[in-house]
mmCIF file of C-alpha atoms in Angstrom:
data_model
loop_
_atom_site.group_PDB
_atom_site.id
_atom_site.type_symbol
_atom_site.label_atom_id
_atom_site.label_comp_id
_atom_site.label_asym_id
_atom_site.label_seq_id
_atom_site.Cartn_x
_atom_site.Cartn_y
_atom_site.Cartn_z
ATOM 1 C CA MET A 1 -29.397 5.255 45.415
ATOM 2 C CA ASP A 2 -28.283 3.687 48.669
ATOM 3 C CA GLY A 3 -29.209 6.287 51.625
ATOM 4 C CA ILE A 4 -31.286 9.309 51.879
ATOM 5 C CA GLY A 5 -29.172 12.683 51.985
ATOM 6 C CA ASN A 6 -29.623 15.115 54.596
ATOM 7 C CA SER A 7 -31.056 17.825 52.293
ATOM 8 C CA MET A 8 -33.730 15.145 51.130
ATOM 9 C CA GLN A 9 -34.755 14.432 54.632
ATOM 10 C CA LYS A 10 -34.986 18.248 55.494
ATOM 11 C CA LYS A 11 -37.217 18.607 52.468
ATOM 12 C CA ALA A 12 -39.301 15.788 53.488
ATOM 13 C CA ALA A 13 -39.557 17.274 56.943
ATOM 14 C CA GLU A 14 -40.777 20.642 55.703
ATOM 15 C CA LEU A 15 -43.303 19.118 53.225
ATOM 16 C CA GLU A 16 -44.430 16.943 56.098
ATOM 17 C CA ARG A 17 -45.183 20.141 58.189
ATOM 18 C CA MET A 18 -46.969 21.597 55.410
ATOM 19 C CA ALA A 19 -48.973 18.416 55.325
ATOM 20 C CA GLU A 20 -49.956 18.293 58.960
ATOM 21 C CA VAL A 21 -51.321 22.232 58.546
ATOM 22 C CA LEU A 22 -53.618 20.642 55.610
ATOM 23 C CA VAL A 23 -54.730 17.896 57.390
ATOM 24 C CA THR A 24 -55.291 19.814 60.607
ATOM 25 C CA GLY A 25 -57.184 22.501 58.703
ATOM 26 C CA GLU A 26 -59.324 19.922 56.774
ATOM 27 C CA GLN A 27 -60.311 18.108 60.194
ATOM 28 C CA LEU A 28 -61.436 21.597 61.590
ATOM 29 C CA ARG A 29 -63.540 22.373 58.422
ATOM 30 C CA LEU A 30 -65.260 18.846 58.571
ATOM 31 C CA ARG A 31 -65.971 19.653 62.326
ATOM 32 C CA LEU A 32 -67.309 22.943 61.665
ATOM 33 C CA HIS A 33 -69.540 21.741 59.121
ATOM 34 C CA GLU A 34 -70.927 19.169 61.402
ATOM 35 C CA SER A 35 -71.340 21.749 64.184
ATOM 36 C CA LYS A 36 -73.229 24.039 61.657
ATOM 37 C CA VAL A 37 -70.778 26.624 62.283
ATOM 38 C CA ILE A 38 -70.248 26.690 58.645
ATOM 39 C CA LYS A 39 -73.572 27.564 56.684
ATOM 40 C CA ASP A 40 -74.941 30.198 54.217
ATOM 41 C CA ARG A 41 -75.324 33.629 55.593
ATOM 42 C CA ARG A 42 -76.757 36.763 54.468
ATOM 43 C CA HIS A 43 -75.554 40.209 54.586
ATOM 44 C CA HIS A 44 -77.017 43.245 52.826
ATOM 45 C CA LEU A 45 -79.204 41.183 50.596
ATOM 46 C CA ARG A 46 -76.564 38.684 49.432
ATOM 47 C CA THR A 47 -76.127 35.166 50.307
ATOM 48 C CA TYR A 48 -72.628 33.840 51.011
ATOM 49 C CA PRO A 49 -72.599 30.221 51.073
ATOM 50 C CA ASN A 50 -70.626 27.860 52.987
ATOM 51 C CA CYS A 51 -68.947 30.421 55.653
ATOM 52 C CA PHE A 52 -68.295 31.158 59.063
ATOM 53 C CA VAL A 53 -68.383 34.479 61.362
ATOM 54 C CA ALA A 54 -64.957 35.042 62.510
ATOM 55 C CA LYS A 55 -65.757 36.319 65.934
ATOM 56 C CA GLU A 56 -67.995 33.018 66.491
ATOM 57 C CA ILE A 57 -65.160 30.804 65.378
ATOM 58 C CA VAL A 58 -62.970 32.441 68.121
ATOM 59 C CA ASP A 59 -65.692 31.567 70.738
ATOM 60 C CA TRP A 60 -66.001 28.169 69.240
ATOM 61 C CA LEU A 61 -62.615 27.149 69.455
ATOM 62 C CA ILE A 62 -62.374 28.563 73.077
ATOM 63 C CA GLU A 63 -65.573 26.557 74.143
ATOM 64 C CA HIS A 64 -64.219 23.284 72.503
ATOM 65 C CA LYS A 65 -60.810 23.926 74.333
ATOM 66 C CA GLU A 66 -58.835 24.093 71.269
ATOM 67 C CA ALA A 67 -57.544 27.308 72.308
ATOM 68 C CA SER A 68 -56.970 28.949 75.889
ATOM 69 C CA ASP A 69 -58.007 32.544 74.919
ATOM 70 C CA ARG A 70 -58.882 34.660 72.095
ATOM 71 C CA ASP A 71 -55.244 35.682 71.113
ATOM 72 C CA THR A 72 -54.260 31.945 70.973
ATOM 73 C CA ALA A 73 -57.377 31.283 68.733
ATOM 74 C CA ILE A 74 -56.725 34.157 66.474
ATOM 75 C CA THR A 75 -53.072 33.163 66.065
ATOM 76 C CA ILE A 76 -54.432 29.697 65.148
ATOM 77 C CA MET A 77 -56.950 31.178 62.586
ATOM 78 C CA GLN A 78 -54.059 33.502 61.262
ATOM 79 C CA LYS A 79 -52.047 30.138 60.693
ATOM 80 C CA LEU A 80 -54.664 28.894 58.509
ATOM 81 C CA PHE A 81 -54.902 32.226 56.733
ATOM 82 C CA ASP A 82 -51.253 32.564 56.043
ATOM 83 C CA GLN A 83 -51.171 28.899 54.521
ATOM 84 C CA SER A 84 -54.273 29.819 52.158
ATOM 85 C CA ILE A 85 -56.566 27.467 53.747
ATOM 86 C CA ILE A 86 -59.223 30.084 54.581
ATOM 87 C CA HIS A 87 -59.768 33.476 53.228
ATOM 88 C CA HIS A 88 -62.231 36.420 53.536
ATOM 89 C CA VAL A 89 -65.204 35.693 51.456
ATOM 90 C CA CYS A 90 -64.589 38.900 49.342
ATOM 91 C CA ASP A 91 -60.643 38.955 49.878
ATOM 92 C CA GLU A 92 -61.212 42.757 51.246
ATOM 93 C CA HIS A 93 -59.056 41.537 54.538
ATOM 94 C CA LYS A 94 -55.659 40.221 54.092
ATOM 95 C CA GLU A 95 -55.511 38.799 57.712
ATOM 96 C CA PHE A 96 -57.734 37.154 60.240
ATOM 97 C CA LYS A 97 -59.817 39.565 62.451
ATOM 98 C CA ASP A 98 -61.742 38.899 65.506
ATOM 99 C CA MET A 99 -64.778 40.879 63.995
ATOM 100 C CA LYS A 100 -68.196 39.967 62.674
ATOM 101 C CA LEU A 101 -66.536 39.162 59.277
ATOM 102 C CA PHE A 102 -67.212 36.476 57.039
ATOM 103 C CA TYR A 103 -64.548 33.760 56.205
ATOM 104 C CA ARG A 104 -64.393 30.571 54.198
ATOM 105 C CA PHE A 105 -62.380 27.600 53.842
ATOM 106 C CA ARG A 106 -60.825 27.391 50.266
ATOM 107 C CA LYS A 107 -62.205 23.904 49.947
ATOM 108 C CA ASP A 108 -65.516 25.155 50.301
ATOM 109 C CA ASP A 109 -65.258 27.345 47.080
ATOM 110 C CA GLY A 110 -62.508 25.535 45.137
ATOM 111 C CA THR A 111 -60.099 28.138 45.343
ATOM 112 C CA PHE A 112 -57.313 26.245 47.234
ATOM 113 C CA PRO A 113 -54.130 26.797 45.342
ATOM 114 C CA LEU A 114 -52.917 23.244 43.994
ATOM 115 C CA ASP A 115 -49.371 23.398 43.286
ATOM 116 C CA SER A 116 -47.257 20.340 42.686
ATOM 117 C CA GLU A 117 -46.388 19.705 46.137
ATOM 118 C CA ALA A 118 -49.986 19.779 47.224
ATOM 119 C CA LYS A 119 -51.182 17.533 44.283
ATOM 120 C CA VAL A 120 -48.535 14.669 45.530
ATOM 121 C CA PHE A 121 -49.739 15.271 49.113
ATOM 122 C CA MET A 122 -53.502 14.795 48.007
ATOM 123 C CA ARG A 123 -52.494 11.834 45.940
ATOM 124 C CA GLY A 124 -50.850 10.305 48.941
ATOM 125 C CA GLN A 125 -53.695 10.798 51.207
ATOM 126 C CA ARG A 126 -56.127 9.372 48.635
ATOM 127 C CA ILE A 127 -53.849 6.380 48.490
ATOM 128 C CA TYR A 128 -53.684 5.858 52.191
ATOM 129 C CA GLU A 129 -57.421 6.352 52.738
ATOM 130 C CA LYS A 130 -57.865 3.640 49.923
ATOM 131 C CA LEU A 131 -55.379 1.265 51.384
ATOM 132 C CA MET A 132 -57.002 1.551 55.066
ATOM 133 C CA SER A 133 -60.452 1.276 53.781
ATOM 134 C CA THR A 134 -60.002 -2.066 51.712
ATOM 135 C CA GLU A 135 -59.300 -5.557 52.933
ATOM 136 C CA ASN A 136 -55.705 -6.613 51.892
ATOM 137 C CA SER A 137 -52.413 -8.236 53.249
ATOM 138 C CA LEU A 138 -50.229 -5.305 52.227
ATOM 139 C CA LEU A 139 -49.543 -4.062 55.841
ATOM 140 C CA GLN A 140 -47.681 -6.795 57.824
ATOM 141 C CA THR A 141 -45.141 -7.316 60.650
ATOM 142 C CA ARG A 142 -41.911 -7.976 58.670
ATOM 143 C CA GLU A 143 -38.051 -8.294 59.348
ATOM 144 C CA GLU A 144 -35.515 -6.370 57.587
ATOM 145 C CA GLU A 145 -31.651 -6.675 58.477
ATOM 146 C CA GLY A 146 -32.710 -8.706 61.664
ATOM 147 C CA VAL A 147 -34.923 -5.772 63.028
ATOM 148 C CA THR A 148 -38.894 -6.479 62.969
ATOM 149 C CA TYR A 149 -40.992 -3.593 61.869
ATOM 150 C CA GLU A 150 -44.748 -3.300 62.005
ATOM 151 C CA ARG A 151 -47.265 -2.036 59.355
ATOM 152 C CA THR A 152 -44.614 -2.315 56.603
ATOM 153 C CA LEU A 153 -45.201 -2.554 52.719
ATOM 154 C CA VAL A 154 -43.036 -4.450 50.306
ATOM 155 C CA ALA A 155 -42.157 -2.149 47.566
ATOM 156 C CA SER A 156 -42.882 -4.547 44.769
ATOM 157 C CA GLU A 157 -46.028 -5.684 46.385
ATOM 158 C CA PHE A 158 -47.070 -2.016 46.849
ATOM 159 C CA ILE A 159 -46.405 -1.341 43.405
ATOM 160 C CA ASP A 160 -48.679 -4.456 42.023
ATOM 161 C CA TRP A 161 -51.476 -2.999 44.225
ATOM 162 C CA LEU A 162 -51.292 0.470 42.817
ATOM 163 C CA LEU A 163 -51.308 -0.860 39.465
ATOM 164 C CA GLN A 164 -54.246 -3.135 40.214
ATOM 165 C CA GLU A 165 -55.996 -0.051 41.492
ATOM 166 C CA GLY A 166 -55.422 1.949 38.348
ATOM 167 C CA GLU A 167 -53.163 4.575 40.189
ATOM 168 C CA MET A 168 -50.537 4.536 37.213
ATOM 169 C CA PRO A 169 -50.495 2.778 33.747
ATOM 170 C CA THR A 170 -46.956 1.052 34.050
ATOM 171 C CA ARG A 171 -44.720 -0.508 36.686
ATOM 172 C CA GLU A 172 -41.855 2.346 35.798
ATOM 173 C CA GLU A 173 -44.317 5.241 36.386
ATOM 174 C CA THR A 174 -45.697 3.492 39.506
ATOM 175 C CA GLU A 175 -42.326 3.458 40.933
ATOM 176 C CA ARG A 176 -41.811 7.188 40.165
ATOM 177 C CA LEU A 177 -44.926 7.759 42.320
ATOM 178 C CA GLY A 178 -43.248 5.986 45.024
ATOM 179 C CA ARG A 179 -40.314 8.029 45.035
ATOM 180 C CA ARG A 180 -42.637 11.210 45.003
ATOM 181 C CA LEU A 181 -44.489 10.025 47.952
ATOM 182 C CA LEU A 182 -40.928 9.207 49.832
ATOM 183 C CA GLU A 183 -39.623 12.641 48.766
ATOM 184 C CA HIS A 184 -42.467 14.308 50.258
ATOM 185 C CA GLY A 185 -42.600 12.795 53.390
ATOM 186 C CA ILE A 186 -45.710 10.423 52.975
ATOM 187 C CA ILE A 187 -43.649 7.266 53.210
ATOM 188 C CA GLN A 188 -40.119 6.213 54.347
ATOM 189 C CA HIS A 189 -37.783 3.271 54.259
ATOM 190 C CA VAL A 190 -38.106 1.508 57.408
ATOM 191 C CA SER A 191 -34.657 2.414 58.450
ATOM 192 C CA ASN A 192 -34.260 5.420 56.351
ATOM 193 C CA LYS A 193 -31.493 3.899 54.277
ATOM 194 C CA HIS A 194 -32.775 3.517 51.046
ATOM 195 C CA HIS A 195 -34.984 5.633 48.239
ATOM 196 C CA PHE A 196 -38.051 3.953 47.041
ATOM 197 C CA VAL A 197 -37.001 1.225 44.621
ATOM 198 C CA ASP A 198 -39.169 -1.892 43.100
ATOM 199 C CA GLY A 199 -38.132 -4.711 44.903
ATOM 200 C CA GLY A 200 -38.149 -6.532 48.326
ATOM 201 C CA LEU A 201 -37.136 -3.556 50.448
ATOM 202 C CA LEU A 202 -39.873 -2.338 53.359
ATOM 203 C CA TYR A 203 -41.608 0.895 53.618
ATOM 204 C CA GLN A 204 -43.986 2.460 56.064
ATOM 205 C CA PHE A 205 -46.268 5.262 55.824
ATOM 206 C CA ARG A 206 -44.746 8.327 57.651
ATOM 207 C CA MET A 207 -47.812 10.240 57.987
ATOM 208 C CA ASN A 208 -50.846 9.399 59.973
ATOM 209 C CA PHE A 209 -53.711 11.202 58.082
ATOM 210 C CA ARG A 210 -56.325 10.029 60.361
ATOM 211 C CA ARG A 211 -54.965 11.112 63.838
ATOM 212 C CA ARG A 212 -57.206 13.712 65.240
ATOM 213 C CA ARG A 213 -54.928 16.991 65.481
ATOM 214 C CA ARG A 214 -55.051 19.286 68.143
ATOM 215 C CA LEU A 215 -55.121 22.971 66.717
ATOM 216 C CA MET A 216 -52.519 24.085 69.181
ATOM 217 C CA GLU A 217 -49.811 21.894 67.146
ATOM 218 C CA LEU A 218 -50.174 24.558 64.375
ATOM 219 C CA LEU A 219 -48.277 26.942 66.619
ATOM 220 C CA ASN A 220 -45.556 24.514 66.920
ATOM 221 C CA GLU A 221 -43.044 24.717 64.190
ATOM 222 C CA ARG A 222 -41.781 21.068 64.778
ATOM 223 C CA CYS A 223 -45.031 19.113 64.485
ATOM 224 C CA ARG A 224 -43.568 15.731 64.667
ATOM 225 C CA SER A 225 -42.268 16.269 68.106
ATOM 226 C CA ILE A 226 -45.716 16.189 69.460
ATOM 227 C CA PRO A 227 -46.667 12.511 70.665
ATOM 228 C CA GLU A 228 -49.186 10.731 68.214
ATOM 229 C CA ASN A 229 -52.609 9.987 69.776
ATOM 230 C CA HIS A 230 -53.000 6.409 70.893
ATOM 231 C CA ASP A 231 -56.172 6.381 69.007
ATOM 232 C CA SER A 232 -54.517 6.704 65.525
ATOM 233 C CA PRO A 233 -54.767 3.930 63.107
ATOM 234 C CA PHE A 234 -51.338 4.339 61.876
ATOM 235 C CA CYS A 235 -49.491 5.885 64.629
ATOM 236 C CA LEU A 236 -45.794 5.143 64.155
ATOM 237 C CA ARG A 237 -43.667 5.847 67.138
ATOM 238 C CA LYS A 238 -40.307 4.406 68.219
ATOM 239 C CA GLN A 239 -40.026 1.922 70.961
ATOM 240 C CA GLY A 240 -37.755 2.620 73.933
ATOM 241 C CA SER A 241 -35.691 -0.805 73.498
ATOM 242 C CA GLU A 242 -32.487 -2.055 74.114
ATOM 243 C CA GLY A 243 -29.429 -2.899 71.820
ATOM 244 C CA GLY A 244 -30.684 -0.271 69.444
ATOM 245 C CA ASN A 245 -33.655 -1.736 67.979
ATOM 246 C CA THR A 246 -35.246 0.970 66.013
ATOM 247 C CA SER A 247 -38.446 -0.810 65.373
ATOM 248 C CA PHE A 248 -42.020 0.974 65.385
ATOM 249 C CA LEU A 249 -45.204 0.130 67.213
ATOM 250 C CA SER A 250 -48.400 0.720 65.276
ATOM 251 C CA VAL A 251 -51.432 1.474 67.168
ATOM 252 C CA SER A 252 -54.988 0.117 65.816
ATOM 253 C CA PRO A 253 -57.689 2.662 65.703
ATOM 254 C CA THR A 254 -60.595 2.812 68.104
ATOM 255 C CA LYS A 255 -62.291 5.860 66.685
ATOM 256 C CA GLU A 256 -61.991 7.665 63.195
ATOM 257 C CA ILE A 257 -62.571 11.411 61.944
ATOM 258 C CA LYS A 258 -65.282 11.336 59.138
ATOM 259 C CA VAL A 259 -63.823 11.894 55.826
ATOM 260 C CA VAL A 260 -65.655 13.412 52.944
ATOM 261 C CA SER A 261 -65.089 11.185 49.867
ATOM 262 C CA ALA A 262 -65.164 11.938 46.209
ATOM 263 C CA VAL A 263 -64.601 15.726 46.431
ATOM 264 C CA ARG A 264 -62.049 17.414 43.999
ATOM 265 C CA ARG A 265 -60.375 20.756 44.733
ATOM 266 C CA SER A 266 -60.157 22.666 41.827
ATOM 267 C CA SER A 267 -60.512 25.719 39.579
ATOM 268 C CA MET A 268 -63.831 27.196 40.963
ATOM 269 C CA SER A 269 -63.551 30.686 41.804
ATOM 270 C CA SER A 270 -65.960 32.653 43.984
ATOM 271 C CA SER A 271 -67.490 36.166 42.986
ATOM 272 C CA CYS A 272 -68.673 38.515 45.748
ATOM 273 C CA GLY A 273 -70.968 39.946 43.112
ATOM 274 C CA SER A 274 -73.062 36.759 43.283
ATOM 275 C CA SER A 275 -74.160 33.962 45.527
ATOM 276 C CA GLY A 276 -72.629 31.201 43.237
ATOM 277 C CA TYR A 277 -69.331 29.900 42.064
ATOM 278 C CA TYR A 278 -68.492 30.168 38.387
ATOM 279 C CA SER A 279 -65.694 28.301 36.459
ATOM 280 C CA SER A 280 -62.611 30.164 35.529
ATOM 281 C CA SER A 281 -62.122 27.668 32.666
ATOM 282 C CA PRO A 282 -62.709 29.058 29.270
ATOM 283 C CA THR A 283 -63.750 25.411 27.794
ATOM 284 C CA LEU A 284 -66.527 25.436 30.395
ATOM 285 C CA SER A 285 -67.631 29.108 30.046
ATOM 286 C CA SER A 286 -71.032 28.168 28.553
ATOM 287 C CA SER A 287 -71.793 25.853 31.644
ATOM 288 C CA PRO A 288 -74.395 27.202 34.225
ATOM 289 C CA PRO A 289 -72.837 28.387 37.487
ATOM 290 C CA VAL A 290 -72.723 25.444 40.315
ATOM 291 C CA LEU A 291 -73.743 26.482 43.653
ATOM 292 C CA CYS A 292 -71.617 24.766 46.251
ATOM 293 C CA ASN A 293 -74.347 24.479 48.901
ATOM 294 C CA PRO A 294 -74.620 21.996 51.906
ATOM 295 C CA LYS A 295 -78.337 22.088 51.553
ATOM 296 C CA SER A 296 -79.826 19.487 49.121
ATOM 297 C CA VAL A 297 -80.088 20.958 45.557
ATOM 298 C CA LEU A 298 -83.119 18.793 45.215
ATOM 299 C CA LYS A 299 -86.451 20.444 44.940
ATOM 300 C CA ARG A 300 -88.014 17.032 46.448
ATOM 301 C CA GLN A 301 -87.086 13.573 47.050
ATOM 302 C CA VAL A 302 -87.685 10.747 44.478
ATOM 303 C CA SER A 303 -88.163 7.208 45.470
ATOM 304 C CA PRO A 304 -86.259 4.386 43.706
ATOM 305 C CA GLU A 305 -89.730 3.232 42.309
ATOM 306 C CA GLU A 306 -90.640 6.339 40.846
ATOM 307 C CA LEU A 307 -87.278 6.816 39.070
ATOM 308 C CA GLN A 308 -87.719 3.254 37.643
ATOM 309 C CA ALA A 309 -91.493 3.327 36.733
ATOM 310 C CA PRO A 310 -92.176 2.543 33.059
ATOM 311 C CA GLY A 311 -92.960 5.574 31.084
ATOM 312 C CA GLY A 312 -91.984 7.976 33.714
ATOM 313 C CA PRO A 313 -90.209 11.453 33.142
ATOM 314 C CA TYR A 314 -86.612 9.896 34.043
ATOM 315 C CA ILE A 315 -83.947 8.837 31.502
ATOM 316 C CA LYS A 316 -80.892 7.029 32.132
ATOM 317 C CA LYS A 317 -77.191 8.215 31.552
ATOM 318 C CA THR A 318 -73.948 6.447 31.964
ATOM 319 C CA PHE A 319 -70.747 8.434 32.455
ATOM 320 C CA THR A 320 -67.090 6.916 32.443
ATOM 321 C CA ILE A 321 -64.975 9.294 34.758
ATOM 322 C CA VAL A 322 -61.198 9.049 35.091
ATOM 323 C CA GLY A 323 -59.948 10.460 38.320
ATOM 324 C CA ASP A 324 -57.185 12.959 38.455
ATOM 325 C CA ALA A 325 -54.589 13.420 41.092
ATOM 326 C CA VAL A 326 -57.012 14.941 43.527
ATOM 327 C CA GLY A 327 -60.368 13.120 42.736
ATOM 328 C CA TRP A 328 -63.523 13.095 40.469
ATOM 329 C CA GLY A 329 -64.665 16.051 40.817
ATOM 330 C CA PHE A 330 -68.338 15.661 42.286
ATOM 331 C CA VAL A 331 -69.955 15.448 45.732
ATOM 332 C CA VAL A 332 -72.657 12.686 46.573
ATOM 333 C CA ARG A 333 -75.475 13.376 48.937
ATOM 334 C CA GLY A 334 -78.883 12.165 50.087
ATOM 335 C CA SER A 335 -79.980 8.565 50.450
ATOM 336 C CA LYS A 336 -82.106 5.775 48.756
ATOM 337 C CA PRO A 337 -81.435 7.289 46.036
ATOM 338 C CA CYS A 338 -78.378 9.209 46.409
ATOM 339 C CA HIS A 339 -78.244 12.524 44.184
ATOM 340 C CA ILE A 340 -75.220 14.756 42.792
ATOM 341 C CA GLN A 341 -74.978 17.389 45.033
ATOM 342 C CA ALA A 342 -72.178 19.432 43.453
ATOM 343 C CA VAL A 343 -69.917 19.380 40.392
ATOM 344 C CA ASP A 344 -66.581 21.054 40.012
ATOM 345 C CA PRO A 345 -66.848 22.727 36.660
ATOM 346 C CA GLY A 346 -63.301 22.029 35.976
ATOM 347 C CA GLY A 347 -63.220 18.496 36.962
ATOM 348 C CA PRO A 348 -63.412 15.134 35.190
ATOM 349 C CA ALA A 349 -67.068 14.614 36.033
ATOM 350 C CA ALA A 350 -68.084 18.033 34.551
ATOM 351 C CA ALA A 351 -65.865 17.101 31.447
ATOM 352 C CA VAL A 352 -68.221 14.056 30.715
ATOM 353 C CA GLY A 353 -71.436 15.790 31.234
ATOM 354 C CA MET A 354 -72.351 14.937 35.026
ATOM 355 C CA LYS A 355 -74.614 17.675 36.478
ATOM 356 C CA VAL A 356 -76.211 18.304 39.851
ATOM 357 C CA CYS A 357 -79.767 17.018 40.734
ATOM 358 C CA GLN A 358 -78.960 13.421 38.915
ATOM 359 C CA PHE A 359 -79.656 10.435 40.882
ATOM 360 C CA VAL A 360 -77.093 7.650 41.248
ATOM 361 C CA VAL A 361 -78.442 4.318 40.194
ATOM 362 C CA ALA A 362 -75.090 2.204 39.851
ATOM 363 C CA VAL A 363 -71.487 2.438 40.657
ATOM 364 C CA ASN A 364 -69.209 0.279 38.674
ATOM 365 C CA GLY A 365 -72.117 -2.199 37.750
ATOM 366 C CA MET A 366 -73.561 -2.286 41.439
ATOM 367 C CA ASN A 367 -76.886 -1.064 41.907
ATOM 368 C CA VAL A 368 -76.758 1.655 44.803
ATOM 369 C CA LEU A 369 -80.518 2.952 44.681
ATOM 370 C CA SER A 370 -80.960 1.627 48.235
ATOM 371 C CA LEU A 371 -77.799 2.984 49.752
ATOM 372 C CA ASP A 372 -77.070 6.307 51.517
ATOM 373 C CA TYR A 373 -74.179 8.645 50.296
ATOM 374 C CA ARG A 374 -71.507 7.364 52.835
ATOM 375 C CA THR A 375 -71.719 4.008 51.486
ATOM 376 C CA VAL A 376 -71.520 5.352 47.761
ATOM 377 C CA SER A 377 -69.067 7.421 48.476
ATOM 378 C CA ASN A 378 -66.811 4.836 49.973
ATOM 379 C CA LEU A 379 -67.392 2.641 47.038
ATOM 380 C CA ILE A 380 -66.208 5.307 44.677
ATOM 381 C CA LEU A 381 -63.228 6.085 46.756
ATOM 382 C CA THR A 382 -62.093 2.311 47.399
ATOM 383 C CA GLY A 383 -62.808 1.330 43.826
ATOM 384 C CA PRO A 384 -60.509 1.886 40.610
ATOM 385 C CA ARG A 385 -59.272 5.359 39.456
ATOM 386 C CA THR A 386 -61.907 5.119 36.681
ATOM 387 C CA VAL A 387 -65.447 4.925 37.873
ATOM 388 C CA VAL A 388 -68.571 4.166 35.707
ATOM 389 C CA MET A 389 -71.352 6.019 36.982
ATOM 390 C CA GLU A 390 -74.874 5.092 35.901
ATOM 391 C CA VAL A 391 -77.676 8.047 36.903
ATOM 392 C CA MET A 392 -80.858 9.068 36.026
ATOM 393 C CA GLU A 393 -82.292 12.665 35.658
ATOM 394 C CA GLU A 394 -85.613 14.355 34.466
ATOM 395 C CA GLY A 395 -85.909 14.559 30.921
ATOM 396 C CA GLU A 396 -86.685 17.600 29.006
ATOM 397 C CA TYR A 397 -90.096 17.809 27.029
#
């Protein structure tokens, strides 16, 4: 199909606005974790993991100049509430209230609703992060129809790379993935004249997932009208040029937001009658509850030497985990060695037997006993879709 219809462009713009809200919410979640605003809290002898107090978050937004006053801060949080990014810990309140109430990001308890559109968005974000985190020659300045464009992808080379990374099994399916990414506003033809096709046409990422968003952007329905931050690693903005030149300028990064890798949103659901989260999947009903807690699940840290000591209590296991559209379904934390901090009961890792408290020995054949969790997470994120994890756990006697 030559040319992109107005209806498709409109749909892509709508999905892009939805994606902007998701990215903005995720960036806020990471900042709140880092600032210890999100933490385990107790009320009436019950512990509520990974939550924040509504009144405190309003204070925080004003203090960090994300909102000018309480009304604006409440409107911002209500926007996140309406988009199912946050919710009351017991779902007893159907709106965000500036009170001493506990709220939680749905990503922290696995209850974020993943419809087909959200899954495509998450897939696009994962591909984007993988592409930006690996050394390759895919993104280059190129020319099409006499116009020069920066940070472009050749469709056929992009498909080759996706196949190499194990994102899709066949070339035909990979081309369909490219078409879905375009239809969802994640990539675009450089002059917006063509759909995604396997060949020599040039494409660019339309979204910059790493750009630091201002929360005030949530209140603007036309998010794309707000200028991109010049520190963006993939900022696409038109140059003011003569003669109708429609090339884009790409800005290199000088700083990046932290990204939590190898985490899968899925079917965990919270129960206000308990401090943990239980699998809603009937096939895993016999599994023990998994607690998503930012504090270490380890009773004590173990050294690499202790793990590998002959005759020791630790046994080795190997798991082959095939990631789905969202990830692999586990969280790595700690250092020298890292350990499995959380496992999504409905995810790929749980399906093959991975459990919390296991120590990570190797990733795809590479020994990682001396690495920290950020390095290990990056190895997993930038590796193939199928990851081979070698772990050690304490044997039962």
